[in-house]
Amino acid sequence: MSKPDSNQTTVDKGEIERHSKLTGDWWSRNGVIQALHSLNEIRVPYIANSLVLESDKVKSQQPLANKLILDIGCGGGLLSESLAKLGAIVTGVDASSTLIDLAKEHSNVDPEVAKNKPTYYCASIEEHAHKFANYYDAVVASEIIDHVANVELFLKQCVETLKPGGKIFITTPNKTRLSQFLVIFVAENVLNIIPKGIHTYDKFKSPKEVSALLQKNNCQVNSVHGLFYNPITDNWFWSYFQTLWYALEATKLC
Ligand SMILES: C[S@@+](CC[C@H](N)C(=O)[O-])C[C@H]1O[C@@H](n2cnc3c(N)ncnc32)[C@H](O)[C@@H]1O
């Protein structure tokens, strides 16, 4: 695979700086990252159920054993660790060196994770895709596409890392006036349950836009499900409505 034009990057330096400042809060269950902690309760089974055959689910405590998974934009490793606990061979990649240092350090905390540590790299998706083309069974891009500089290039590079038949999982806020009001104004500025200034409405993408970009990159979109977050109970739910957040799954065609 040829390296993308060096003028083209998926990294928005301001975004990386803003996320790096959250290092101290990352693993705190009650801080501004709490919604990402609780998102694990719904996104981990969502990913696992899609990657594992029904027969293997009952057989094993580690249903994702031998699955090569890229957690792109892994931050401090919240999702990487949960996937590793299910036996997956996880690679976590993030453009923030501070967060990657934190993720490496934290992988020693839980003995279950320490047995099957994710491998972490500080890199952009385009740097990683250059070395790991056609490699992964799955790429997880959870809560990142609204933070990258060039979403078209970002998705192209994610797909590049997938084996044919591999799957990409995306969770992200939808681009609607209601998400602008609730995800940005209310959650960030009124309730303080999401870091202030972390989201930019212009960067939100609708499921239609994301699906079109994936299809352009030889993927078939399998499903789009709405997600809803209740800040009072700190719980995520699947929802018929995709107006606020959504989860999308697609397969790279052979
Ligand atoms: C909101 S956090 C999501 C963390 C994690 N995926 C989760 O949901 O627990 C977004 C992360 O994406 C990283 N990031 C943004 N642009 C990136 C890029 N182009 N390549 C790699 N990482 C990137 C940021 O540094 C940040 O840690």
PDB file of C-alpha atoms and ligand atoms in Angstrom:
ATOM      1  CA  MET A   1       0.000   0.000   0.000  1.00  0.00           C
ATOM      2  CA  SER A   2       1.316   3.455  -0.828  1.00  0.00           C
ATOM      3  CA  LYS A   3       1.709   5.941   2.017  1.00  0.00           C
ATOM      4  CA  PRO A   4      -0.937   8.700   1.984  1.00  0.00           C
ATOM      5  CA  ASP A   5       0.191  12.132   0.820  1.00  0.00           C
ATOM      6  CA  SER A   6       2.053  13.672   3.779  1.00  0.00           C
ATOM      7  CA  ASN A   7      -0.080  16.836   3.414  1.00  0.00           C
ATOM      8  CA  GLN A   8      -3.095  14.699   4.167  1.00  0.00           C
ATOM      9  CA  THR A   9      -3.530  13.787   7.787  1.00  0.00           C
ATOM     10  CA  THR A  10      -6.322  12.563  10.004  1.00  0.00           C
ATOM     11  CA  VAL A  11      -4.727  14.213  13.030  1.00  0.00           C
ATOM     12  CA  ASP A  12      -6.183  17.471  14.335  1.00  0.00           C
ATOM     13  CA  LYS A  13      -3.491  18.637  16.766  1.00  0.00           C
ATOM     14  CA  GLY A  14      -5.948  20.672  18.844  1.00  0.00           C
ATOM     15  CA  GLU A  15      -8.068  17.548  19.398  1.00  0.00           C
ATOM     16  CA  ILE A  16      -5.052  15.521  20.517  1.00  0.00           C
ATOM     17  CA  GLU A  17      -4.036  18.272  22.966  1.00  0.00           C
ATOM     18  CA  ARG A  18      -7.568  18.470  24.383  1.00  0.00           C
ATOM     19  CA  HIS A  19      -7.756  14.694  24.863  1.00  0.00           C
ATOM     20  CA  SER A  20      -4.251  14.532  26.360  1.00  0.00           C
ATOM     21  CA  LYS A  21      -5.339  16.975  29.081  1.00  0.00           C
ATOM     22  CA  LEU A  22      -7.900  14.389  30.212  1.00  0.00           C
ATOM     23  CA  THR A  23      -5.225  11.831  31.152  1.00  0.00           C
ATOM     24  CA  GLY A  24      -5.739  12.356  34.918  1.00  0.00           C
ATOM     25  CA  ASP A  25      -9.505  11.771  34.604  1.00  0.00           C
ATOM     26  CA  TRP A  26      -9.406   8.848  32.189  1.00  0.00           C
ATOM     27  CA  TRP A  27      -9.729   5.958  34.605  1.00  0.00           C
ATOM     28  CA  SER A  28     -11.868   7.812  37.158  1.00  0.00           C
ATOM     29  CA  ARG A  29     -15.327   6.210  37.202  1.00  0.00           C
ATOM     30  CA  ASN A  30     -17.081   9.419  38.300  1.00  0.00           C
ATOM     31  CA  GLY A  31     -15.468  12.150  36.232  1.00  0.00           C
ATOM     32  CA  VAL A  32     -15.964  13.629  32.778  1.00  0.00           C
ATOM     33  CA  ILE A  33     -15.095  10.280  31.165  1.00  0.00           C
ATOM     34  CA  GLN A  34     -17.839   8.352  32.988  1.00  0.00           C
ATOM     35  CA  ALA A  35     -20.026   8.039  29.880  1.00  0.00           C
ATOM     36  CA  LEU A  36     -17.194   6.228  28.061  1.00  0.00           C
ATOM     37  CA  HIS A  37     -16.815   3.830  31.013  1.00  0.00           C
ATOM     38  CA  SER A  38     -20.500   2.978  30.965  1.00  0.00           C
ATOM     39  CA  LEU A  39     -20.542   2.780  27.154  1.00  0.00           C
ATOM     40  CA  ASN A  40     -18.433  -0.379  27.580  1.00  0.00           C
ATOM     41  CA  GLU A  41     -21.466  -2.144  29.039  1.00  0.00           C
ATOM     42  CA  ILE A  42     -23.206  -1.931  25.680  1.00  0.00           C
ATOM     43  CA  ARG A  43     -20.400  -1.636  23.103  1.00  0.00           C
ATOM     44  CA  VAL A  44     -18.370  -4.651  24.296  1.00  0.00           C
ATOM     45  CA  PRO A  45     -21.234  -7.185  23.906  1.00  0.00           C
ATOM     46  CA  TYR A  46     -22.226  -5.447  20.640  1.00  0.00           C
ATOM     47  CA  ILE A  47     -18.766  -6.077  19.176  1.00  0.00           C
ATOM     48  CA  ALA A  48     -18.342  -9.547  20.705  1.00  0.00           C
ATOM     49  CA  ASN A  49     -21.756 -10.809  19.598  1.00  0.00           C
ATOM     50  CA  SER A  50     -21.059  -9.763  16.049  1.00  0.00           C
ATOM     51  CA  LEU A  51     -17.609 -11.372  15.873  1.00  0.00           C
ATOM     52  CA  VAL A  52     -18.347 -14.673  17.566  1.00  0.00           C
ATOM     53  CA  LEU A  53     -20.338 -17.602  16.268  1.00  0.00           C
ATOM     54  CA  GLU A  54     -23.285 -18.604  18.471  1.00  0.00           C
ATOM     55  CA  SER A  55     -21.696 -22.031  19.129  1.00  0.00           C
ATOM     56  CA  ASP A  56     -18.428 -20.463  20.359  1.00  0.00           C
ATOM     57  CA  LYS A  57     -20.192 -18.104  22.788  1.00  0.00           C
ATOM     58  CA  VAL A  58     -21.318 -20.951  25.026  1.00  0.00           C
ATOM     59  CA  LYS A  59     -18.050 -22.852  24.746  1.00  0.00           C
ATOM     60  CA  SER A  60     -15.711 -20.242  26.014  1.00  0.00           C
ATOM     61  CA  GLN A  61     -15.056 -17.710  28.769  1.00  0.00           C
ATOM     62  CA  GLN A  62     -12.875 -15.993  26.188  1.00  0.00           C
ATOM     63  CA  PRO A  63     -15.127 -15.803  23.130  1.00  0.00           C
ATOM     64  CA  LEU A  64     -12.813 -13.387  21.286  1.00  0.00           C
ATOM     65  CA  ALA A  65      -9.729 -15.631  21.585  1.00  0.00           C
ATOM     66  CA  ASN A  66      -7.451 -15.265  18.536  1.00  0.00           C
ATOM     67  CA  LYS A  67      -9.415 -12.344  17.088  1.00  0.00           C
ATOM     68  CA  LEU A  68      -7.085  -9.561  15.984  1.00  0.00           C
ATOM     69  CA  ILE A  69      -8.754  -6.281  16.904  1.00  0.00           C
ATOM     70  CA  LEU A  70      -7.565  -2.718  16.309  1.00  0.00           C
ATOM     71  CA  ASP A  71      -8.959  -0.168  18.786  1.00  0.00           C
ATOM     72  CA  ILE A  72      -8.254   3.057  16.903  1.00  0.00           C
ATOM     73  CA  GLY A  73      -8.254   6.169  19.094  1.00  0.00           C
ATOM     74  CA  CYS A  74      -7.953   3.927  22.147  1.00  0.00           C
ATOM     75  CA  GLY A  75      -7.179   6.804  24.528  1.00  0.00           C
ATOM     76  CA  GLY A  76      -6.206   5.409  27.947  1.00  0.00           C
ATOM     77  CA  GLY A  77      -7.362   1.896  26.986  1.00  0.00           C
ATOM     78  CA  LEU A  78     -10.936   1.624  28.346  1.00  0.00           C
ATOM     79  CA  LEU A  79     -12.267  -0.440  25.468  1.00  0.00           C
ATOM     80  CA  SER A  80      -8.967  -2.188  24.632  1.00  0.00           C
ATOM     81  CA  GLU A  81      -8.812  -3.672  28.122  1.00  0.00           C
ATOM     82  CA  SER A  82     -12.404  -4.950  28.063  1.00  0.00           C
ATOM     83  CA  LEU A  83     -11.869  -6.624  24.673  1.00  0.00           C
ATOM     84  CA  ALA A  84      -8.575  -8.146  25.857  1.00  0.00           C
ATOM     85  CA  LYS A  85     -10.397  -9.658  28.846  1.00  0.00           C
ATOM     86  CA  LEU A  86     -12.570 -11.577  26.369  1.00  0.00           C
ATOM     87  CA  GLY A  87      -9.424 -13.071  24.862  1.00  0.00           C
ATOM     88  CA  ALA A  88      -8.962 -10.778  21.833  1.00  0.00           C
ATOM     89  CA  ILE A  89      -5.473  -9.912  20.625  1.00  0.00           C
ATOM     90  CA  VAL A  90      -5.909  -6.161  20.870  1.00  0.00           C
ATOM     91  CA  THR A  91      -3.811  -3.406  19.368  1.00  0.00           C
ATOM     92  CA  GLY A  92      -4.608   0.048  20.739  1.00  0.00           C
ATOM     93  CA  VAL A  93      -3.495   3.015  18.654  1.00  0.00           C
ATOM     94  CA  ASP A  94      -3.785   6.677  19.583  1.00  0.00           C
ATOM     95  CA  ALA A  95      -2.102   9.864  18.373  1.00  0.00           C
ATOM     96  CA  SER A  96      -1.672  11.081  21.982  1.00  0.00           C
ATOM     97  CA  SER A  97       1.591   9.848  23.514  1.00  0.00           C
ATOM     98  CA  THR A  98       0.362  10.828  27.000  1.00  0.00           C
ATOM     99  CA  LEU A  99      -2.713   8.649  26.650  1.00  0.00           C
ATOM    100  CA  ILE A 100      -0.725   5.753  25.189  1.00  0.00           C
ATOM    101  CA  ASP A 101       1.677   5.946  28.169  1.00  0.00           C
ATOM    102  CA  LEU A 102      -1.332   5.859  30.478  1.00  0.00           C
ATOM    103  CA  ALA A 103      -2.850   2.881  28.622  1.00  0.00           C
ATOM    104  CA  LYS A 104       0.429   0.940  28.874  1.00  0.00           C
ATOM    105  CA  GLU A 105       0.768   1.698  32.569  1.00  0.00           C
ATOM    106  CA  HIS A 106      -2.869   0.823  33.296  1.00  0.00           C
ATOM    107  CA  SER A 107      -2.630  -2.559  31.571  1.00  0.00           C
ATOM    108  CA  ASN A 108      -0.744  -3.791  34.681  1.00  0.00           C
ATOM    109  CA  VAL A 109      -3.568  -2.893  37.073  1.00  0.00           C
ATOM    110  CA  ASP A 110      -6.129  -5.633  36.393  1.00  0.00           C
ATOM    111  CA  PRO A 111      -4.554  -9.133  36.598  1.00  0.00           C
ATOM    112  CA  GLU A 112      -7.021 -10.406  33.964  1.00  0.00           C
ATOM    113  CA  VAL A 113      -5.744  -7.763  31.518  1.00  0.00           C
ATOM    114  CA  ALA A 114      -2.108  -8.251  32.545  1.00  0.00           C
ATOM    115  CA  LYS A 115      -2.395 -11.885  31.339  1.00  0.00           C
ATOM    116  CA  ASN A 116      -3.353 -10.714  27.841  1.00  0.00           C
ATOM    117  CA  LYS A 117      -2.123  -7.117  27.557  1.00  0.00           C
ATOM    118  CA  PRO A 118      -3.107  -5.047  24.539  1.00  0.00           C
ATOM    119  CA  THR A 119      -0.198  -3.818  22.440  1.00  0.00           C
ATOM    120  CA  TYR A 120      -0.202  -0.024  22.325  1.00  0.00           C
ATOM    121  CA  TYR A 121       1.268   2.299  19.704  1.00  0.00           C
ATOM    122  CA  CYS A 122       1.340   6.072  19.569  1.00  0.00           C
ATOM    123  CA  ALA A 123       0.462   6.705  15.906  1.00  0.00           C
ATOM    124  CA  SER A 124      -2.164   8.087  13.589  1.00  0.00           C
ATOM    125  CA  ILE A 125      -4.392   5.675  11.682  1.00  0.00           C
ATOM    126  CA  GLU A 126      -2.537   6.441   8.437  1.00  0.00           C
ATOM    127  CA  GLU A 127       0.848   5.594  10.011  1.00  0.00           C
ATOM    128  CA  HIS A 128      -0.548   2.376  11.438  1.00  0.00           C
ATOM    129  CA  ALA A 129      -2.371   1.334   8.264  1.00  0.00           C
ATOM    130  CA  HIS A 130       0.852   1.675   6.300  1.00  0.00           C
ATOM    131  CA  LYS A 131       2.410  -1.116   8.399  1.00  0.00           C
ATOM    132  CA  PHE A 132      -0.699  -3.238   9.117  1.00  0.00           C
ATOM    133  CA  ALA A 133      -2.640  -3.469   5.849  1.00  0.00           C
ATOM    134  CA  ASN A 134      -5.125  -6.400   5.526  1.00  0.00           C
ATOM    135  CA  TYR A 135      -4.249  -7.526   9.037  1.00  0.00           C
ATOM    136  CA  TYR A 136      -7.154  -7.226  11.482  1.00  0.00           C
ATOM    137  CA  ASP A 137     -10.367  -9.216  11.941  1.00  0.00           C
ATOM    138  CA  ALA A 138     -12.020  -6.073  13.287  1.00  0.00           C
ATOM    139  CA  VAL A 139     -11.417  -2.363  13.688  1.00  0.00           C
ATOM    140  CA  VAL A 140     -13.238  -0.487  16.406  1.00  0.00           C
ATOM    141  CA  ALA A 141     -13.537   3.275  15.936  1.00  0.00           C
ATOM    142  CA  SER A 142     -15.547   4.247  18.985  1.00  0.00           C
ATOM    143  CA  GLU A 143     -16.104   7.942  19.715  1.00  0.00           C
ATOM    144  CA  ILE A 144     -13.294   9.042  17.390  1.00  0.00           C
ATOM    145  CA  ILE A 145     -14.662   9.946  13.964  1.00  0.00           C
ATOM    146  CA  ASP A 146     -15.970  13.249  15.361  1.00  0.00           C
ATOM    147  CA  HIS A 147     -12.420  14.117  16.471  1.00  0.00           C
ATOM    148  CA  VAL A 148     -10.392  13.457  13.312  1.00  0.00           C
ATOM    149  CA  ALA A 149      -9.214  15.994  10.726  1.00  0.00           C
ATOM    150  CA  ASN A 150     -10.293  14.149   7.585  1.00  0.00           C
ATOM    151  CA  VAL A 151     -12.992  11.542   8.111  1.00  0.00           C
ATOM    152  CA  GLU A 152     -12.861  10.307   4.525  1.00  0.00           C
ATOM    153  CA  LEU A 153      -9.151   9.503   4.809  1.00  0.00           C
ATOM    154  CA  PHE A 154      -9.648   8.148   8.321  1.00  0.00           C
ATOM    155  CA  LEU A 155     -12.272   5.587   7.240  1.00  0.00           C
ATOM    156  CA  LYS A 156     -10.267   4.629   4.148  1.00  0.00           C
ATOM    157  CA  GLN A 157      -7.247   3.876   6.347  1.00  0.00           C
ATOM    158  CA  CYS A 158      -9.346   1.941   8.884  1.00  0.00           C
ATOM    159  CA  VAL A 159     -10.693  -0.273   6.098  1.00  0.00           C
ATOM    160  CA  GLU A 160      -7.147  -0.700   4.748  1.00  0.00           C
ATOM    161  CA  THR A 161      -6.114  -2.421   8.011  1.00  0.00           C
ATOM    162  CA  LEU A 162      -8.952  -4.976   7.723  1.00  0.00           C
ATOM    163  CA  LYS A 163      -8.648  -8.433   6.214  1.00  0.00           C
ATOM    164  CA  PRO A 164     -11.277  -9.077   3.516  1.00  0.00           C
ATOM    165  CA  GLY A 165     -14.375 -10.165   5.445  1.00  0.00           C
ATOM    166  CA  GLY A 166     -13.212  -8.180   8.498  1.00  0.00           C
ATOM    167  CA  LYS A 167     -15.600  -5.843  10.305  1.00  0.00           C
ATOM    168  CA  ILE A 168     -15.544  -2.204  11.304  1.00  0.00           C
ATOM    169  CA  PHE A 169     -17.534  -0.941  14.294  1.00  0.00           C
ATOM    170  CA  ILE A 170     -18.222   2.762  14.770  1.00  0.00           C
ATOM    171  CA  THR A 171     -19.989   4.614  17.562  1.00  0.00           C
ATOM    172  CA  THR A 172     -20.425   8.374  17.289  1.00  0.00           C
ATOM    173  CA  PRO A 173     -22.887  11.224  17.838  1.00  0.00           C
ATOM    174  CA  ASN A 174     -25.279  11.844  14.948  1.00  0.00           C
ATOM    175  CA  LYS A 175     -25.288  15.196  13.156  1.00  0.00           C
ATOM    176  CA  THR A 176     -28.646  16.598  14.221  1.00  0.00           C
ATOM    177  CA  ARG A 177     -29.793  19.790  15.895  1.00  0.00           C
ATOM    178  CA  LEU A 178     -30.959  17.672  18.852  1.00  0.00           C
ATOM    179  CA  SER A 179     -27.477  16.135  19.291  1.00  0.00           C
ATOM    180  CA  GLN A 180     -25.969  19.622  19.043  1.00  0.00           C
ATOM    181  CA  PHE A 181     -28.267  20.755  21.859  1.00  0.00           C
ATOM    182  CA  LEU A 182     -28.075  17.679  24.125  1.00  0.00           C
ATOM    183  CA  VAL A 183     -24.566  16.296  23.467  1.00  0.00           C
ATOM    184  CA  ILE A 184     -22.800  19.645  23.262  1.00  0.00           C
ATOM    185  CA  PHE A 185     -24.815  22.266  25.102  1.00  0.00           C
ATOM    186  CA  VAL A 186     -26.499  20.229  27.845  1.00  0.00           C
ATOM    187  CA  ALA A 187     -23.962  17.425  28.478  1.00  0.00           C
ATOM    188  CA  GLU A 188     -20.853  19.611  28.229  1.00  0.00           C
ATOM    189  CA  ASN A 189     -22.018  22.961  29.551  1.00  0.00           C
ATOM    190  CA  VAL A 190     -24.943  22.281  31.868  1.00  0.00           C
ATOM    191  CA  LEU A 191     -24.421  18.785  33.304  1.00  0.00           C
ATOM    192  CA  ASN A 192     -20.593  18.671  32.991  1.00  0.00           C
ATOM    193  CA  ILE A 193     -20.718  14.938  32.224  1.00  0.00           C
ATOM    194  CA  ILE A 194     -18.663  15.308  29.029  1.00  0.00           C
ATOM    195  CA  PRO A 195     -15.461  17.394  28.888  1.00  0.00           C
ATOM    196  CA  LYS A 196     -16.290  21.019  28.012  1.00  0.00           C
ATOM    197  CA  GLY A 197     -15.296  21.990  24.463  1.00  0.00           C
ATOM    198  CA  ILE A 198     -14.501  18.420  23.364  1.00  0.00           C
ATOM    199  CA  HIS A 199     -17.155  18.249  20.625  1.00  0.00           C
ATOM    200  CA  THR A 200     -17.572  20.430  17.528  1.00  0.00           C
ATOM    201  CA  TYR A 201     -20.923  20.198  15.765  1.00  0.00           C
ATOM    202  CA  ASP A 202     -19.364  20.629  12.320  1.00  0.00           C
ATOM    203  CA  LYS A 203     -17.413  17.408  12.818  1.00  0.00           C
ATOM    204  CA  PHE A 204     -20.455  15.256  13.629  1.00  0.00           C
ATOM    205  CA  LYS A 205     -21.350  12.820  10.837  1.00  0.00           C
ATOM    206  CA  SER A 206     -24.708  11.260  10.024  1.00  0.00           C
ATOM    207  CA  PRO A 207     -25.066   7.493   9.487  1.00  0.00           C
ATOM    208  CA  LYS A 208     -25.821   8.260   5.835  1.00  0.00           C
ATOM    209  CA  GLU A 209     -22.518  10.110   5.349  1.00  0.00           C
ATOM    210  CA  VAL A 210     -20.506   7.405   7.132  1.00  0.00           C
ATOM    211  CA  SER A 211     -22.268   4.607   5.217  1.00  0.00           C
ATOM    212  CA  ALA A 212     -21.538   6.315   1.882  1.00  0.00           C
ATOM    213  CA  LEU A 213     -17.828   6.655   2.754  1.00  0.00           C
ATOM    214  CA  LEU A 214     -17.600   3.007   3.798  1.00  0.00           C
ATOM    215  CA  GLN A 215     -19.380   1.823   0.665  1.00  0.00           C
ATOM    216  CA  LYS A 216     -16.918   3.876  -1.388  1.00  0.00           C
ATOM    217  CA  ASN A 217     -14.199   1.829   0.324  1.00  0.00           C
ATOM    218  CA  ASN A 218     -15.595  -1.574  -0.612  1.00  0.00           C
ATOM    219  CA  CYS A 219     -17.622  -2.158   2.557  1.00  0.00           C
ATOM    220  CA  GLN A 220     -21.143  -3.379   3.058  1.00  0.00           C
ATOM    221  CA  VAL A 221     -23.015  -1.689   5.890  1.00  0.00           C
ATOM    222  CA  ASN A 222     -24.736  -4.402   7.955  1.00  0.00           C
ATOM    223  CA  SER A 223     -26.570  -2.384  10.574  1.00  0.00           C
ATOM    224  CA  VAL A 224     -27.074   1.015  12.175  1.00  0.00           C
ATOM    225  CA  HIS A 225     -28.580   1.175  15.680  1.00  0.00           C
ATOM    226  CA  GLY A 226     -29.530   4.196  17.739  1.00  0.00           C
ATOM    227  CA  LEU A 227     -27.953   4.740  21.150  1.00  0.00           C
ATOM    228  CA  PHE A 228     -29.283   6.764  24.050  1.00  0.00           C
ATOM    229  CA  TYR A 229     -27.439   7.841  27.219  1.00  0.00           C
ATOM    230  CA  ASN A 230     -29.271   8.467  30.497  1.00  0.00           C
ATOM    231  CA  PRO A 231     -27.010  10.784  32.542  1.00  0.00           C
ATOM    232  CA  ILE A 232     -29.045  10.276  35.727  1.00  0.00           C
ATOM    233  CA  THR A 233     -28.504   6.502  35.867  1.00  0.00           C
ATOM    234  CA  ASP A 234     -25.264   6.641  33.834  1.00  0.00           C
ATOM    235  CA  ASN A 235     -26.613   3.945  31.490  1.00  0.00           C
ATOM    236  CA  TRP A 236     -26.634   3.483  27.740  1.00  0.00           C
ATOM    237  CA  PHE A 237     -29.597   1.909  25.909  1.00  0.00           C
ATOM    238  CA  TRP A 238     -30.242   0.729  22.387  1.00  0.00           C
ATOM    239  CA  SER A 239     -32.846   2.993  20.883  1.00  0.00           C
ATOM    240  CA  TYR A 240     -35.071   2.981  17.815  1.00  0.00           C
ATOM    241  CA  PHE A 241     -34.090   6.631  17.342  1.00  0.00           C
ATOM    242  CA  GLN A 242     -30.658   7.419  15.891  1.00  0.00           C
ATOM    243  CA  THR A 243     -31.017  11.139  16.548  1.00  0.00           C
ATOM    244  CA  LEU A 244     -28.395  11.417  19.307  1.00  0.00           C
ATOM    245  CA  TRP A 245     -25.822   8.642  18.982  1.00  0.00           C
ATOM    246  CA  TYR A 246     -25.546   5.581  16.772  1.00  0.00           C
ATOM    247  CA  ALA A 247     -23.520   2.406  16.341  1.00  0.00           C
ATOM    248  CA  LEU A 248     -22.722   1.205  12.839  1.00  0.00           C
ATOM    249  CA  GLU A 249     -21.263  -2.115  11.726  1.00  0.00           C
ATOM    250  CA  ALA A 250     -19.883  -2.866   8.247  1.00  0.00           C
ATOM    251  CA  THR A 251     -17.955  -5.682   6.543  1.00  0.00           C
ATOM    252  CA  LYS A 252     -15.029  -5.259   4.139  1.00  0.00           C
ATOM    253  CA  LEU A 253     -16.028  -7.165   1.006  1.00  0.00           C
ATOM    254  CA  CYS A 254     -13.685  -9.772  -0.455  1.00  0.00           C
TER     255      CYS A 254
HETATM  256  C1  LIG B   1     -13.129  10.553  22.676  1.00  0.00           C
HETATM  257  S1  LIG B   1     -11.606   9.708  22.670  1.00  0.00           S
HETATM  258  C2  LIG B   1     -12.190   8.038  22.535  1.00  0.00           C
HETATM  259  C3  LIG B   1     -11.399   7.039  23.320  1.00  0.00           C
HETATM  260  C4  LIG B   1     -11.818   5.579  23.168  1.00  0.00           C
HETATM  261  N1  LIG B   1     -12.056   5.204  21.783  1.00  0.00           N
HETATM  262  C5  LIG B   1     -13.048   5.252  23.972  1.00  0.00           C
HETATM  263  O1  LIG B   1     -14.148   5.376  23.414  1.00  0.00           O
HETATM  264  O2  LIG B   1     -12.926   4.872  25.146  1.00  0.00           O
HETATM  265  C6  LIG B   1     -10.902   9.987  21.028  1.00  0.00           C
HETATM  266  C7  LIG B   1      -9.462   9.558  20.936  1.00  0.00           C
HETATM  267  O3  LIG B   1      -9.048   9.580  19.558  1.00  0.00           O
HETATM  268  C8  LIG B   1      -7.692  10.008  19.478  1.00  0.00           C
HETATM  269  N2  LIG B   1      -7.452  10.475  18.092  1.00  0.00           N
HETATM  270  C9  LIG B   1      -8.020  11.530  17.463  1.00  0.00           C
HETATM  271  N3  LIG B   1      -7.617  11.588  16.173  1.00  0.00           N
HETATM  272  C10 LIG B   1      -6.804  10.528  15.978  1.00  0.00           C
HETATM  273  C11 LIG B   1      -6.122  10.012  14.827  1.00  0.00           C
HETATM  274  N4  LIG B   1      -6.201  10.642  13.641  1.00  0.00           N
HETATM  275  N5  LIG B   1      -5.379   8.875  14.950  1.00  0.00           N
HETATM  276  C12 LIG B   1      -5.302   8.243  16.150  1.00  0.00           C
HETATM  277  N6  LIG B   1      -5.939   8.681  17.276  1.00  0.00           N
HETATM  278  C13 LIG B   1      -6.690   9.802  17.194  1.00  0.00           C
HETATM  279  C14 LIG B   1      -7.592  11.070  20.568  1.00  0.00           C
HETATM  280  O4  LIG B   1      -6.276  11.302  21.001  1.00  0.00           O
HETATM  281  C15 LIG B   1      -8.481  10.457  21.668  1.00  0.00           C
HETATM  282  O5  LIG B   1      -7.735   9.713  22.590  1.00  0.00           O
END
